[in-house]
PDB file of C-alpha atoms in Angstrom:
ATOM      1  CA  MET E   1       0.000   0.000   0.000  1.00  0.00           C
ATOM      2  CA  SER E   2       1.379   3.383  -0.941  1.00  0.00           C
ATOM      3  CA  THR E   3       1.261   6.417   1.329  1.00  0.00           C
ATOM      4  CA  PRO E   4      -1.943   8.376   0.693  1.00  0.00           C
ATOM      5  CA  THR E   5      -1.814  11.919  -0.606  1.00  0.00           C
ATOM      6  CA  GLY E   6      -1.717  14.399   2.247  1.00  0.00           C
ATOM      7  CA  PHE E   7       0.154  12.187   4.716  1.00  0.00           C
ATOM      8  CA  ASP E   8       2.493  14.566   6.541  1.00  0.00           C
ATOM      9  CA  GLU E   9       5.635  13.109   8.134  1.00  0.00           C
ATOM     10  CA  LEU E  10       6.210  16.325  10.084  1.00  0.00           C
ATOM     11  CA  ILE E  11       2.810  16.240  11.783  1.00  0.00           C
ATOM     12  CA  HIS E  12       2.617  12.461  12.199  1.00  0.00           C
ATOM     13  CA  PRO E  13       4.651  11.964  15.427  1.00  0.00           C
ATOM     14  CA  SER E  14       2.115  11.689  18.238  1.00  0.00           C
ATOM     15  CA  THR E  15       3.209  14.766  20.188  1.00  0.00           C
ATOM     16  CA  ARG E  16       3.104  17.050  17.155  1.00  0.00           C
ATOM     17  CA  LEU E  17      -0.169  15.537  15.997  1.00  0.00           C
ATOM     18  CA  SER E  18      -1.639  16.222  19.449  1.00  0.00           C
ATOM     19  CA  VAL E  19      -0.407  19.833  19.393  1.00  0.00           C
ATOM     20  CA  VAL E  20      -1.793  20.482  15.925  1.00  0.00           C
ATOM     21  CA  ALA E  21      -5.106  18.761  16.706  1.00  0.00           C
ATOM     22  CA  LEU E  22      -5.517  20.897  19.817  1.00  0.00           C
ATOM     23  CA  LEU E  23      -4.735  24.079  17.894  1.00  0.00           C
ATOM     24  CA  ALA E  24      -7.082  23.120  15.053  1.00  0.00           C
ATOM     25  CA  ALA E  25      -9.975  23.443  17.486  1.00  0.00           C
ATOM     26  CA  THR E  26      -9.222  27.046  18.433  1.00  0.00           C
ATOM     27  CA  GLU E  27      -8.005  30.351  17.022  1.00  0.00           C
ATOM     28  CA  TRP E  28      -5.242  31.054  19.585  1.00  0.00           C
ATOM     29  CA  ALA E  29      -4.059  29.001  22.575  1.00  0.00           C
ATOM     30  CA  ASP E  30      -1.827  30.002  25.487  1.00  0.00           C
ATOM     31  CA  PHE E  31       1.370  28.035  26.025  1.00  0.00           C
ATOM     32  CA  PRO E  32       0.349  26.849  29.538  1.00  0.00           C
ATOM     33  CA  PHE E  33      -3.001  25.590  28.201  1.00  0.00           C
ATOM     34  CA  ILE E  34      -1.292  23.508  25.506  1.00  0.00           C
ATOM     35  CA  ARG E  35       1.367  22.249  27.928  1.00  0.00           C
ATOM     36  CA  ASP E  36      -1.147  21.220  30.569  1.00  0.00           C
ATOM     37  CA  SER E  37      -3.673  19.769  28.104  1.00  0.00           C
ATOM     38  CA  LEU E  38      -1.017  17.489  26.610  1.00  0.00           C
ATOM     39  CA  SER E  39       0.908  16.817  29.852  1.00  0.00           C
ATOM     40  CA  LEU E  40       4.183  18.047  28.367  1.00  0.00           C
ATOM     41  CA  SER E  41       7.129  19.772  29.979  1.00  0.00           C
ATOM     42  CA  ASP E  42       7.917  23.340  28.937  1.00  0.00           C
ATOM     43  CA  SER E  43      11.034  22.194  27.075  1.00  0.00           C
ATOM     44  CA  ALA E  44       9.277  19.334  25.240  1.00  0.00           C
ATOM     45  CA  LEU E  45       6.468  21.625  24.100  1.00  0.00           C
ATOM     46  CA  SER E  46       8.888  24.396  23.103  1.00  0.00           C
ATOM     47  CA  LYS E  47      10.844  21.974  20.940  1.00  0.00           C
ATOM     48  CA  GLN E  48       7.711  20.764  19.123  1.00  0.00           C
ATOM     49  CA  LEU E  49       6.396  24.301  18.643  1.00  0.00           C
ATOM     50  CA  HIS E  50       9.750  25.407  17.229  1.00  0.00           C
ATOM     51  CA  THR E  51       9.767  22.530  14.722  1.00  0.00           C
ATOM     52  CA  LEU E  52       6.225  23.337  13.595  1.00  0.00           C
ATOM     53  CA  GLU E  53       6.980  27.060  13.434  1.00  0.00           C
ATOM     54  CA  GLU E  54      10.021  26.436  11.203  1.00  0.00           C
ATOM     55  CA  ALA E  55       7.728  24.594   8.778  1.00  0.00           C
ATOM     56  CA  GLU E  56       5.402  27.635   8.881  1.00  0.00           C
ATOM     57  CA  TYR E  57       2.611  25.510  10.374  1.00  0.00           C
ATOM     58  CA  LEU E  58       2.364  27.733  13.479  1.00  0.00           C
ATOM     59  CA  GLU E  59       2.521  31.358  14.429  1.00  0.00           C
ATOM     60  CA  ILE E  60       3.901  32.127  17.879  1.00  0.00           C
ATOM     61  CA  ARG E  61       3.199  35.493  19.471  1.00  0.00           C
ATOM     62  CA  LYS E  62       4.836  36.698  22.675  1.00  0.00           C
ATOM     63  CA  GLU E  63       2.948  39.392  24.568  1.00  0.00           C
ATOM     64  CA  GLY E  64       3.870  41.481  27.585  1.00  0.00           C
ATOM     65  CA  GLY E  65       7.168  41.488  29.368  1.00  0.00           C
ATOM     66  CA  GLY E  66       8.913  40.250  32.450  1.00  0.00           C
ATOM     67  CA  ARG E  67       6.935  37.875  34.652  1.00  0.00           C
ATOM     68  CA  LYS E  68       3.703  38.705  32.816  1.00  0.00           C
ATOM     69  CA  ARG E  69       4.990  37.587  29.429  1.00  0.00           C
ATOM     70  CA  ARG E  70       2.536  35.300  27.646  1.00  0.00           C
ATOM     71  CA  THR E  71       3.121  33.058  24.673  1.00  0.00           C
ATOM     72  CA  LYS E  72       0.187  32.457  22.350  1.00  0.00           C
ATOM     73  CA  VAL E  73       0.143  29.971  19.503  1.00  0.00           C
ATOM     74  CA  ARG E  74      -2.093  29.394  16.499  1.00  0.00           C
ATOM     75  CA  LEU E  75      -2.132  27.307  13.343  1.00  0.00           C
ATOM     76  CA  THR E  76      -1.348  29.149  10.146  1.00  0.00           C
ATOM     77  CA  ALA E  77      -3.425  28.524   7.028  1.00  0.00           C
ATOM     78  CA  ARG E  78      -0.588  26.279   5.828  1.00  0.00           C
ATOM     79  CA  GLY E  79      -0.648  24.340   9.111  1.00  0.00           C
ATOM     80  CA  ARG E  80      -4.416  23.914   9.037  1.00  0.00           C
ATOM     81  CA  THR E  81      -4.282  22.657   5.439  1.00  0.00           C
ATOM     82  CA  ALA E  82      -1.495  20.219   6.317  1.00  0.00           C
ATOM     83  CA  PHE E  83      -3.438  18.948   9.344  1.00  0.00           C
ATOM     84  CA  GLU E  84      -6.650  18.466   7.365  1.00  0.00           C
ATOM     85  CA  GLY E  85      -4.734  16.625   4.632  1.00  0.00           C
ATOM     86  CA  HIS E  86      -3.008  14.421   7.190  1.00  0.00           C
ATOM     87  CA  VAL E  87      -6.300  13.537   8.890  1.00  0.00           C
ATOM     88  CA  ALA E  88      -7.800  12.645   5.492  1.00  0.00           C
ATOM     89  CA  ALA E  89      -4.764  10.459   4.726  1.00  0.00           C
ATOM     90  CA  LEU E  90      -5.072   8.681   8.084  1.00  0.00           C
ATOM     91  CA  ARG E  91      -8.770   8.058   7.425  1.00  0.00           C
ATOM     92  CA  ALA E  92      -7.909   6.590   4.018  1.00  0.00           C
ATOM     93  CA  ILE E  93      -5.384   4.258   5.640  1.00  0.00           C
ATOM     94  CA  VAL E  94      -7.849   3.137   8.318  1.00  0.00           C
ATOM     95  CA  GLU E  95     -10.705   2.692   5.865  1.00  0.00           C
ATOM     96  CA  GLY E  96      -8.406   0.715   3.577  1.00  0.00           C
ATOM     97  CA  ALA E  97      -7.626  -1.694   6.402  1.00  0.00           C
ATOM     98  CA  GLY E  98     -11.213  -2.289   7.496  1.00  0.00           C
ATOM     99  CA  PRO E  99     -13.478  -5.316   6.909  1.00  0.00           C
ATOM    100  CA  ALA E 100     -14.630  -4.040   3.499  1.00  0.00           C
ATOM    101  CA  ALA E 101     -11.034  -3.902   2.299  1.00  0.00           C
ATOM    102  CA  ALA E 102     -10.387  -7.427   3.564  1.00  0.00           C
ATOM    103  CA  GLN E 103     -13.442  -8.692   1.665  1.00  0.00           C
ATOM    104  CA  GLN E 104     -12.286  -6.971  -1.514  1.00  0.00           C
ATOM    105  CA  THR E 105      -8.794  -8.456  -1.320  1.00  0.00           C
ATOM    106  CA  ALA E 106      -9.978 -11.991  -0.503  1.00  0.00           C
ATOM    107  CA  PRO E 107     -11.218 -12.735  -4.052  1.00  0.00           C
ATOM    108  CA  GLU E 108      -8.006 -11.229  -5.459  1.00  0.00           C
ATOM    109  CA  GLN E 109      -5.915 -13.469  -3.208  1.00  0.00           C
ATOM    110  CA  GLN E 110      -7.957 -16.533  -4.174  1.00  0.00           C
ATOM    111  CA  HIS E 111      -7.476 -15.722  -7.872  1.00  0.00           C
ATOM    112  CA  ALA E 112      -3.720 -15.270  -7.380  1.00  0.00           C
ATOM    113  CA  GLU E 113      -3.449 -18.575  -5.513  1.00  0.00           C
ATOM    114  CA  ALA E 114      -5.491 -20.403  -8.156  1.00  0.00           C
ATOM    115  CA  SER E 115      -3.252 -19.189 -10.964  1.00  0.00           C
ATOM    116  CA  ARG E 116      -0.057 -20.471  -9.314  1.00  0.00           C
TER     117      ARG E 116
END
């Protein structure tokens, strides 16, 4: 089986997929909300956000200063498109592995075995 169109290797690791899925449900999210929702350390989340920002999947905005500094994050249009494409690709993989797919391949396998 080939990789479906839209499958995104950058988003696919579970932590990044969780971050992007969380952000897809909102316009902007505060860093502590993301961290706590996904049970990540500050450093682990920062690393994932940086990777996604480099790919232009996220926009990170820092507001305020000193102890009141807040970091807000949102998906860019590119990030949202990549996420939606990745979800569609995952659905195609899952649907292709379901009972209907097994029934479709059974006659093909029987035909291949009969012609040996």
